Tab-separated table of C-alpha atoms in Angstrom:
chain	number	residue	atom	x	y	z
A	1	UNK	CA	259.066	35.568	-9.001
A	2	UNK	CA	257.572	38.234	-11.259
A	3	UNK	CA	256.725	41.798	-10.417
A	4	UNK	CA	253.313	42.252	-8.771
A	5	UNK	CA	251.090	45.290	-8.411
A	6	UNK	CA	249.819	46.158	-4.959
A	7	UNK	CA	246.163	45.979	-5.993
A	8	UNK	CA	246.611	42.416	-7.259
A	9	UNK	CA	248.331	41.432	-4.024
A	10	UNK	CA	245.449	42.953	-2.067
A	11	UNK	CA	242.900	41.237	-4.333
A	12	UNK	CA	244.624	37.907	-3.757
A	13	UNK	CA	244.236	38.241	-0.006
A	14	UNK	CA	240.603	39.339	-0.421
A	15	UNK	CA	239.899	36.213	-2.493
A	16	UNK	CA	241.674	34.064	0.091
A	17	UNK	CA	239.460	35.625	2.752
A	18	UNK	CA	236.263	35.078	0.727
A	19	UNK	CA	237.021	31.437	-0.106
A	20	UNK	CA	238.110	30.781	3.470
A	21	UNK	CA	234.825	32.182	4.736
A	22	UNK	CA	232.811	30.117	2.249
A	23	UNK	CA	234.718	27.004	3.220
A	24	UNK	CA	234.230	27.712	6.936
A	25	UNK	CA	230.486	28.269	6.463
A	26	UNK	CA	230.210	25.097	4.352
A	27	UNK	CA	232.020	23.018	6.963
A	28	UNK	CA	229.916	24.508	9.761
A	29	UNK	CA	226.688	23.694	7.920
A	30	UNK	CA	228.040	20.206	7.312
A	31	UNK	CA	228.531	19.686	11.038
A	32	UNK	CA	225.062	21.158	11.623
A	33	UNK	CA	223.451	18.666	9.221
A	34	UNK	CA	225.497	15.880	10.784
A	35	UNK	CA	224.096	16.910	14.153
A	36	UNK	CA	220.579	16.804	12.730
A	37	UNK	CA	221.196	13.335	11.264
A	38	UNK	CA	222.516	11.984	14.558
A	39	UNK	CA	219.655	13.675	16.478
A	40	UNK	CA	222.042	15.960	18.346
A	41	UNK	CA	219.926	18.763	16.886
A	42	UNK	CA	216.169	18.494	16.529
A	43	UNK	CA	214.801	20.648	13.702
A	44	UNK	CA	211.261	22.040	13.901
A	45	UNK	CA	209.873	19.714	11.247
A	46	UNK	CA	211.062	16.651	13.171
A	47	UNK	CA	209.255	17.840	16.326
A	48	UNK	CA	206.098	18.533	14.272
A	49	UNK	CA	206.333	15.070	12.690
A	50	UNK	CA	206.602	13.378	16.099
A	51	UNK	CA	203.542	15.318	17.292
A	52	UNK	CA	201.538	14.179	14.231
A	53	UNK	CA	202.610	10.572	14.825
A	54	UNK	CA	201.593	10.716	18.500
A	55	UNK	CA	198.354	12.635	18.041
A	56	UNK	CA	195.992	9.601	17.589
A	57	UNK	CA	197.518	7.883	20.588
A	58	UNK	CA	197.163	11.006	22.717
A	59	UNK	CA	193.482	11.277	21.750
A	60	UNK	CA	192.613	7.772	22.954
A	61	UNK	CA	195.018	6.965	25.774
A	62	UNK	CA	193.214	6.623	29.103
A	63	UNK	CA	195.562	8.827	31.134
A	64	UNK	CA	198.112	11.295	29.705
A	65	UNK	CA	201.526	11.113	31.406
A	66	UNK	CA	204.857	12.872	30.823
A	67	UNK	CA	206.185	9.802	29.003
A	68	UNK	CA	203.390	10.077	26.419
A	69	UNK	CA	204.338	13.657	25.418
A	70	UNK	CA	206.599	13.985	22.313
A	71	UNK	CA	210.238	14.994	22.885
A	72	UNK	CA	210.903	18.728	23.353
A	73	UNK	CA	207.199	19.449	23.970
A	74	UNK	CA	205.552	20.910	27.080
A	75	UNK	CA	201.877	20.338	27.788
A	76	UNK	CA	198.830	21.368	29.794
A	77	UNK	CA	195.731	19.192	30.288
A	78	UNK	CA	192.318	20.823	30.792
A	79	UNK	CA	188.708	19.768	31.180
A	80	UNK	CA	186.390	20.711	28.367
A	81	UNK	CA	185.267	23.613	30.534
A	82	UNK	CA	188.834	24.949	30.720
A	83	UNK	CA	189.730	23.790	34.234
A	84	UNK	CA	193.453	22.964	34.606
A	85	UNK	CA	194.065	19.338	35.526
A	86	UNK	CA	197.817	18.614	35.060
A	87	UNK	CA	200.839	19.266	32.886
A	88	UNK	CA	204.462	20.346	32.719
A	89	UNK	CA	203.435	24.003	32.422
A	90	UNK	CA	202.492	26.046	35.461
A	91	UNK	CA	198.870	26.901	36.243
A	92	UNK	CA	199.195	30.594	35.416
A	93	UNK	CA	201.017	29.894	32.154
A	94	UNK	CA	198.431	27.226	31.309
A	95	UNK	CA	195.548	29.674	31.824
A	96	UNK	CA	197.175	32.132	29.429
A	97	UNK	CA	197.672	29.366	26.858
A	98	UNK	CA	193.980	28.256	27.201
A	99	UNK	CA	192.807	31.790	26.599
A	100	UNK	CA	195.059	32.227	23.557
A	101	UNK	CA	194.460	28.866	21.913
A	102	UNK	CA	190.822	28.060	22.785
A	103	UNK	CA	189.148	31.390	23.335
A	104	UNK	CA	191.150	33.412	20.767
A	105	UNK	CA	192.006	30.532	18.398
A	106	UNK	CA	195.746	31.510	18.314
A	107	UNK	CA	198.134	28.684	17.465
A	108	UNK	CA	201.439	30.550	17.662
A	109	UNK	CA	203.021	33.245	19.798
A	110	UNK	CA	206.720	33.808	19.336
A	111	UNK	CA	208.818	31.940	20.208
A	112	UNK	CA	206.323	29.064	20.606
A	113	UNK	CA	203.864	27.018	18.535
A	114	UNK	CA	200.782	25.330	20.010
A	115	UNK	CA	198.976	22.155	19.028
A	116	UNK	CA	195.469	21.464	20.471
A	117	UNK	CA	194.366	17.822	20.810
A	118	UNK	CA	190.700	17.142	21.696
A	119	UNK	CA	190.266	14.105	23.884
A	120	UNK	CA	186.958	12.517	24.972
A	121	UNK	CA	186.398	14.699	28.044
A	122	UNK	CA	189.637	16.669	28.042
A	123	UNK	CA	191.667	19.144	26.007
A	124	UNK	CA	195.433	18.618	25.646
A	125	UNK	CA	197.556	21.585	24.517
A	126	UNK	CA	201.168	21.012	23.447
A	127	UNK	CA	203.712	23.848	23.393
A	128	UNK	CA	207.049	23.674	21.525
A	129	UNK	CA	209.617	26.142	20.161
A	130	UNK	CA	209.346	27.291	16.573
A	131	UNK	CA	213.087	26.620	16.030
A	132	UNK	CA	215.627	23.826	16.002
A	133	UNK	CA	216.858	22.719	19.445
A	134	UNK	CA	219.622	20.620	20.931
A	135	UNK	CA	218.639	17.256	22.268
A	136	UNK	CA	221.050	17.697	25.191
A	137	UNK	CA	219.402	19.465	28.143
A	138	UNK	CA	222.527	21.439	29.109
A	139	UNK	CA	223.029	22.715	25.553
A	140	UNK	CA	219.337	23.659	25.406
A	141	UNK	CA	219.719	25.770	28.544
A	142	UNK	CA	222.821	27.487	27.131
A	143	UNK	CA	221.451	27.815	23.582
A	144	UNK	CA	217.629	27.625	23.542
A	145	UNK	CA	217.714	27.963	19.743
A	146	UNK	CA	220.265	25.792	17.945
A	147	UNK	CA	220.290	28.126	14.953
A	148	UNK	CA	221.647	30.911	17.193
A	149	UNK	CA	224.542	28.672	18.083
A	150	UNK	CA	225.166	28.081	14.360
A	151	UNK	CA	225.088	31.830	13.634
A	152	UNK	CA	227.414	32.521	16.575
A	153	UNK	CA	229.939	29.935	15.352
A	154	UNK	CA	229.870	31.439	11.848
A	155	UNK	CA	230.406	34.976	13.218
A	156	UNK	CA	233.364	33.800	15.328
A	157	UNK	CA	234.843	32.058	12.287
A	158	UNK	CA	234.435	35.247	10.240
A	159	UNK	CA	236.198	37.327	12.893
A	160	UNK	CA	239.037	34.819	13.281
A	161	UNK	CA	239.561	34.534	9.540
A	162	UNK	CA	239.437	38.320	9.024
A	163	UNK	CA	242.004	38.814	11.796
A	164	UNK	CA	244.237	36.013	10.503
A	165	UNK	CA	244.139	37.123	6.847
A	166	UNK	CA	244.618	40.797	7.823
A	167	UNK	CA	247.574	39.880	10.018
A	168	UNK	CA	249.034	37.729	7.249
A	169	UNK	CA	248.578	40.509	4.685
A	170	UNK	CA	250.010	43.081	7.109
A	171	UNK	CA	253.093	40.966	7.769
A	172	UNK	CA	253.612	40.467	4.054
A	173	UNK	CA	253.387	44.194	3.291
A	174	UNK	CA	255.484	45.073	6.361
A	175	UNK	CA	258.224	42.737	5.179
A	176	UNK	CA	258.262	44.477	1.808
A	177	UNK	CA	258.142	47.982	3.303
A	178	UNK	CA	260.994	47.119	5.711
A	179	UNK	CA	263.360	47.377	2.753
A	180	UNK	CA	262.069	50.885	2.135
A	181	UNK	CA	262.448	51.889	5.782
A	182	UNK	CA	265.914	50.321	5.972
A	183	UNK	CA	267.038	52.313	2.946
A	184	UNK	CA	265.694	55.605	4.338
A	185	UNK	CA	267.388	54.989	7.703
A	186	UNK	CA	270.738	54.343	6.063
A	187	UNK	CA	270.416	57.457	3.898
A	188	UNK	CA	269.451	59.459	6.995
A	189	UNK	CA	272.614	58.216	8.732
A	190	UNK	CA	274.615	59.062	5.592
A	191	UNK	CA	275.591	55.411	5.204
A	192	UNK	CA	275.508	55.369	1.414
A	193	UNK	CA	277.521	52.202	0.730
A	194	UNK	CA	274.600	49.770	0.540
A	195	UNK	CA	272.368	48.146	-2.053
A	196	UNK	CA	268.743	49.277	-1.986
A	197	UNK	CA	267.344	45.943	-3.233
A	198	UNK	CA	263.882	45.034	-4.543
A	199	UNK	CA	260.547	44.093	-2.993
A	200	UNK	CA	258.841	42.384	-6.011
A	201	UNK	CA	255.935	44.854	-5.626
A	202	UNK	CA	255.762	47.408	-8.427
A	203	UNK	CA	254.704	50.466	-6.376
A	204	UNK	CA	257.274	49.866	-3.629
A	205	UNK	CA	260.011	49.143	-6.165
A	206	UNK	CA	259.311	52.485	-7.843
A	207	UNK	CA	259.977	54.202	-4.510
A	208	UNK	CA	263.071	52.037	-3.953
A	209	UNK	CA	264.386	52.968	-7.389
A	210	UNK	CA	263.818	56.629	-6.549
A	211	UNK	CA	265.748	56.142	-3.309
A	212	UNK	CA	268.558	54.459	-5.243
A	213	UNK	CA	268.849	57.456	-7.579
A	214	UNK	CA	268.666	59.845	-4.625
A	215	UNK	CA	271.322	57.829	-2.780
A	216	UNK	CA	273.683	57.967	-5.735
A	217	UNK	CA	273.109	61.689	-6.253
A	218	UNK	CA	273.536	62.365	-2.532
A	219	UNK	CA	276.664	60.248	-2.378
A	220	UNK	CA	278.172	62.099	-5.306
A	221	UNK	CA	277.173	65.473	-3.840
A	222	UNK	CA	278.528	64.639	-0.381
A	223	UNK	CA	281.742	63.268	-1.811
A	224	UNK	CA	282.291	66.464	-3.742
A	225	UNK	CA	281.328	68.510	-0.707
A	226	UNK	CA	283.678	66.552	1.559
A	227	UNK	CA	286.522	66.968	-0.911
A	228	UNK	CA	285.840	70.687	-1.290
A	229	UNK	CA	285.592	71.123	2.483
A	230	UNK	CA	288.828	69.244	3.070
A	231	UNK	CA	290.557	71.224	0.335
A	232	UNK	CA	289.262	74.459	1.861
A	233	UNK	CA	290.546	73.458	5.298
A	234	UNK	CA	293.931	72.456	3.888
A	235	UNK	CA	294.218	75.709	1.947
A	236	UNK	CA	293.286	77.852	4.954
A	237	UNK	CA	295.661	75.916	7.223
A	238	UNK	CA	298.494	76.193	4.698
A	239	UNK	CA	297.874	79.892	4.104
A	240	UNK	CA	297.666	80.595	7.851
A	241	UNK	CA	300.856	78.652	8.453
A	242	UNK	CA	302.667	80.480	5.672
A	243	UNK	CA	301.544	83.856	7.032
A	244	UNK	CA	302.900	83.157	10.511
A	245	UNK	CA	306.561	83.471	9.429
A	246	UNK	CA	306.423	86.933	7.785
A	247	UNK	CA	304.150	88.213	10.554
A	248	UNK	CA	306.626	86.987	13.183
A	249	UNK	CA	309.353	88.910	11.345
A	250	UNK	CA	307.168	92.038	11.152
A	251	UNK	CA	306.286	91.798	14.854
A	252	UNK	CA	309.919	91.178	15.902
A	253	UNK	CA	311.227	94.113	13.918
A	254	UNK	CA	308.480	96.396	15.185
A	255	UNK	CA	309.442	95.484	18.758
A	256	UNK	CA	313.105	96.235	17.937
A	257	UNK	CA	312.075	99.586	16.509
A	258	UNK	CA	310.195	100.403	19.694
A	259	UNK	CA	313.387	99.808	21.702
A	260	UNK	CA	315.363	102.373	19.629
A	261	UNK	CA	315.328	106.127	19.886
A	262	UNK	CA	312.368	107.341	17.860
A	263	UNK	CA	310.435	110.498	17.457
A	264	UNK	CA	306.893	110.521	18.817
A	265	UNK	CA	305.443	110.137	15.333
A	266	UNK	CA	307.804	107.234	14.535
A	267	UNK	CA	307.022	105.520	17.848
A	268	UNK	CA	303.286	105.880	17.180
A	269	UNK	CA	303.709	104.241	13.760
A	270	UNK	CA	305.876	101.471	15.240
A	271	UNK	CA	303.217	100.760	17.861
A	272	UNK	CA	300.562	100.621	15.125
A	273	UNK	CA	302.684	98.042	13.287
A	274	UNK	CA	303.332	96.064	16.476
A	275	UNK	CA	299.672	96.013	17.612
A	276	UNK	CA	298.445	95.230	14.088
A	277	UNK	CA	300.830	92.287	13.748
A	278	UNK	CA	299.733	90.924	17.150
A	279	UNK	CA	296.100	91.202	16.101
A	280	UNK	CA	296.805	89.481	12.777
A	281	UNK	CA	298.634	86.643	14.557
A	282	UNK	CA	295.584	86.157	16.770
A	283	UNK	CA	293.352	86.053	13.701
A	284	UNK	CA	295.606	83.458	12.066
A	285	UNK	CA	295.642	81.278	15.184
A	286	UNK	CA	291.851	81.493	15.257
A	287	UNK	CA	291.652	80.385	11.614
A	288	UNK	CA	293.879	77.412	12.391
A	289	UNK	CA	291.726	76.475	15.390
A	290	UNK	CA	288.580	76.634	13.299
A	291	UNK	CA	289.951	74.476	10.484
A	292	UNK	CA	290.951	71.703	12.860
A	293	UNK	CA	288.343	72.121	15.591
A	294	UNK	CA	285.721	69.724	14.287
A	295	UNK	CA	288.220	67.003	13.452
A	296	UNK	CA	290.224	67.357	16.660
A	297	UNK	CA	287.296	67.490	19.094
A	298	UNK	CA	286.872	63.772	19.494
A	299	UNK	CA	287.587	63.316	23.178
A	300	UNK	CA	289.885	60.683	24.603
A	301	UNK	CA	288.037	60.047	27.832
A	302	UNK	CA	290.162	59.184	30.851
A	303	UNK	CA	289.703	58.967	34.604
A	304	UNK	CA	290.903	61.989	36.610
A	305	UNK	CA	290.820	62.936	40.262
A	306	UNK	CA	288.228	65.673	40.705
A	307	UNK	CA	290.182	67.579	43.376
A	308	UNK	CA	293.355	67.601	41.240
A	309	UNK	CA	291.473	68.816	38.185
A	310	UNK	CA	289.729	71.570	40.138
A	311	UNK	CA	293.015	72.681	41.731
A	312	UNK	CA	294.674	72.952	38.322
A	313	UNK	CA	291.624	74.775	36.941
A	314	UNK	CA	291.597	77.216	39.857
A	315	UNK	CA	295.309	77.998	39.455
A	316	UNK	CA	294.842	78.842	35.777
A	317	UNK	CA	291.785	80.980	36.463
A	318	UNK	CA	293.623	82.920	39.188
A	319	UNK	CA	296.437	83.609	36.734
A	320	UNK	CA	293.972	85.001	34.193
A	321	UNK	CA	292.104	87.057	36.781
A	322	UNK	CA	295.216	88.562	38.358
A	323	UNK	CA	296.226	90.332	35.153
A	324	UNK	CA	292.899	92.223	35.137
A	325	UNK	CA	292.542	92.863	38.871
A	326	UNK	CA	289.525	90.556	39.116
A	327	UNK	CA	288.726	88.405	42.167
A	328	UNK	CA	287.872	84.670	41.896
A	329	UNK	CA	285.266	83.272	44.282
A	330	UNK	CA	285.240	79.435	44.149
A	331	UNK	CA	283.042	76.926	45.986
A	332	UNK	CA	282.958	73.130	45.575
A	333	UNK	CA	280.490	70.543	46.834
A	334	UNK	CA	280.600	66.991	45.503
A	335	UNK	CA	280.771	63.341	46.603
A	336	UNK	CA	282.225	61.549	43.570
A	337	UNK	CA	286.030	61.591	43.660
A	338	UNK	CA	286.705	60.824	39.989
A	339	UNK	CA	285.567	62.363	36.726
A	340	UNK	CA	285.761	60.883	33.202
A	341	UNK	CA	286.823	63.568	30.709
A	342	UNK	CA	289.284	64.529	28.024
A	343	UNK	CA	291.460	66.664	30.284
A	344	UNK	CA	292.799	69.141	27.721
A	345	UNK	CA	289.546	69.619	25.832
A	346	UNK	CA	287.406	70.072	28.937
A	347	UNK	CA	289.930	72.394	30.549
A	348	UNK	CA	289.941	74.490	27.360
A	349	UNK	CA	286.127	74.545	27.296
A	350	UNK	CA	285.895	75.976	30.824
A	351	UNK	CA	288.734	78.439	30.288
A	352	UNK	CA	286.950	79.735	27.177
A	353	UNK	CA	283.993	80.641	29.397
A	354	UNK	CA	286.317	82.164	32.018
A	355	UNK	CA	288.066	84.253	29.322
A	356	UNK	CA	284.729	85.615	28.133
A	357	UNK	CA	283.739	86.409	31.719
A	358	UNK	CA	287.038	88.244	32.358
A	359	UNK	CA	286.660	90.199	29.133
A	360	UNK	CA	283.210	91.454	30.157
A	361	UNK	CA	284.008	92.110	33.827
A	362	UNK	CA	285.489	95.442	34.859
A	363	UNK	CA	288.515	95.766	37.138
A	364	UNK	CA	287.838	95.015	40.823
A	365	UNK	CA	284.914	92.856	39.737
A	366	UNK	CA	284.432	89.201	40.610
A	367	UNK	CA	284.067	85.872	38.870
A	368	UNK	CA	282.311	83.002	40.636
A	369	UNK	CA	283.088	79.322	40.018
A	370	UNK	CA	280.683	76.857	41.628
A	371	UNK	CA	281.073	73.099	41.228
A	372	UNK	CA	278.524	70.651	42.630
A	373	UNK	CA	277.074	67.226	41.979
A	374	UNK	CA	273.396	66.720	41.180
A	375	UNK	CA	271.620	63.465	40.279
A	376	UNK	CA	274.637	61.828	38.645
A	377	UNK	CA	275.928	64.983	36.942
A	378	UNK	CA	278.790	67.333	37.670
A	379	UNK	CA	277.580	70.930	37.390
A	380	UNK	CA	280.072	73.754	36.669
A	381	UNK	CA	278.565	77.224	37.086
A	382	UNK	CA	280.577	80.299	36.018
A	383	UNK	CA	279.080	83.743	36.636
A	384	UNK	CA	280.487	87.264	36.582
A	385	UNK	CA	279.608	90.783	37.648
A	386	UNK	CA	279.541	92.176	34.118
A	387	UNK	CA	276.555	93.380	32.101
A	388	UNK	CA	275.263	89.894	31.301
A	389	UNK	CA	273.969	88.442	28.038
A	390	UNK	CA	271.668	90.396	25.783
A	391	UNK	CA	268.401	88.762	24.690
A	392	UNK	CA	269.961	88.062	21.279
A	393	UNK	CA	273.142	86.627	22.803
A	394	UNK	CA	271.152	84.189	24.947
A	395	UNK	CA	269.810	82.691	21.713
A	396	UNK	CA	272.934	82.771	19.547
A	397	UNK	CA	276.040	83.092	21.753
A	398	UNK	CA	277.003	79.423	21.319
A	399	UNK	CA	276.845	79.653	17.506
A	400	UNK	CA	280.058	79.717	15.500
A	401	UNK	CA	281.334	83.250	14.698
A	402	UNK	CA	278.530	84.947	16.642
A	403	UNK	CA	279.668	88.240	18.182
A	404	UNK	CA	277.468	90.695	20.063
A	405	UNK	CA	277.811	94.411	19.417
A	406	UNK	CA	279.902	94.768	22.561
A	407	UNK	CA	282.264	91.944	21.642
A	408	UNK	CA	282.824	93.354	18.153
A	409	UNK	CA	284.893	96.096	19.722
A	410	UNK	CA	287.206	93.540	21.335
A	411	UNK	CA	290.290	92.394	19.451
A	412	UNK	CA	290.424	89.171	21.454
A	413	UNK	CA	286.927	87.964	20.632
A	414	UNK	CA	286.240	86.065	17.416
A	415	UNK	CA	282.948	84.315	18.100
A	416	UNK	CA	284.225	80.755	18.611
A	417	UNK	CA	284.864	80.520	22.379
A	418	UNK	CA	281.381	79.441	23.468
A	419	UNK	CA	280.953	77.524	20.209
A	420	UNK	CA	283.969	75.361	21.089
A	421	UNK	CA	282.756	75.017	24.691
A	422	UNK	CA	279.355	73.825	23.483
A	423	UNK	CA	281.010	71.368	21.083
A	424	UNK	CA	283.261	69.894	23.803
A	425	UNK	CA	280.350	69.685	26.269
A	426	UNK	CA	278.237	67.736	23.782
A	427	UNK	CA	281.181	65.424	23.100
A	428	UNK	CA	281.086	64.635	26.836
A	429	UNK	CA	277.306	63.938	26.637
A	430	UNK	CA	276.673	67.129	28.580
A	431	UNK	CA	274.760	70.373	28.186
A	432	UNK	CA	275.672	74.069	27.982
A	433	UNK	CA	273.150	76.527	29.464
A	434	UNK	CA	273.392	80.309	29.010
A	435	UNK	CA	271.488	82.721	31.234
A	436	UNK	CA	271.869	85.823	33.367
A	437	UNK	CA	272.575	85.540	37.060
A	438	UNK	CA	270.044	86.973	39.494
A	439	UNK	CA	272.756	86.936	42.163
A	440	UNK	CA	275.457	88.970	40.351
A	441	UNK	CA	273.488	90.621	37.567
A	442	UNK	CA	276.071	89.387	35.067
A	443	UNK	CA	276.317	86.424	32.718
A	444	UNK	CA	275.884	82.878	34.010
A	445	UNK	CA	277.108	79.821	32.127
A	446	UNK	CA	276.297	76.293	33.340
A	447	UNK	CA	278.091	73.175	32.075
A	448	UNK	CA	276.732	69.764	33.084
A	449	UNK	CA	278.401	66.439	32.291
A	450	UNK	CA	277.698	62.911	33.583
A	451	UNK	CA	279.727	61.816	36.612
């Protein structure tokens, strides 16, 4: 099959529609003429012809009866003076017809025609429609004018054909465009190992060819980016690992120096070395966590007893709080006895929040841990009595490497704690919410995950 332009495809369907309509109208007229031939439909000229054929008889017959009146005609019989004698028309209608036809010499008044027949001592007026009619009485009541029925049938045929051809054309174009949509979806999902294909329509194929070029360029770019990213991670991990050994030696020797007899100046220098090496080791561990965080945070979900998990969590939090003289206030309210999580990852996520809370809470302060169940979700709420989040931190605290002005002065804060917590929460199909607590005036972090 050769390549087609969209306008020619559209023109083809337009021609199909036009010829279909002409054919439908032709067939409908054929059935109409067949109805006329078989006297299912009486045209106006046939009624007029029957009136002309019966006129001489109606002039001379002794008494006019309903059987003498031509088919599809109504009549009124008057004296020469205009007095109503009989007929199929009512008296009032007959008087109006007498006035129109005899006094005003009117022989037509839409939708009727009139024919006046002068008898010896009487006047006979025939009334009939100026349009074709069905011979069947029921059809005449439904469609007084047969031509209206013909027009109605043609309009219905036009509507049906327009709908059918439009639907057919739409399905054809949709089938061709589906290849375009399929290609864009795959590129969006970064699934670049597929063949774009062809639609046999020139305009769509131009877009498909453009997508093919874009796919190849994107694939090449992503491949290079992935390789560079992996190389960067490997280099950072290797460098961090290599730095750990000399730093351990520096830290160990500085601690040995601190245990010897030193002058005040020497001890101050030894402490600088010791504290600097500890800080550098923390930085290196952070670098190693960052390089492997994305790859390692794919949870292995397992079933755990909620009470056991909370007991373990509480023990660890108490240990962290005790070193800073901070009180832990815990409250639990739930019905579901089991939770589906990656134990280590989720524990680390909550402890990251707890560590931040401890860091920003002064001695003799309090940290609150509330766990409850709400509409199929476990809700973990951690709040503290610190200064709370700044307006900027509420927007950016969960971003990687974000540090507020206050946290920049802390050697233990590197801007990845809440980032990792947010990442783990999303891996558990949950949500991390940051706000300030109205109850404590400090920060409030809410973690929700499905039960």
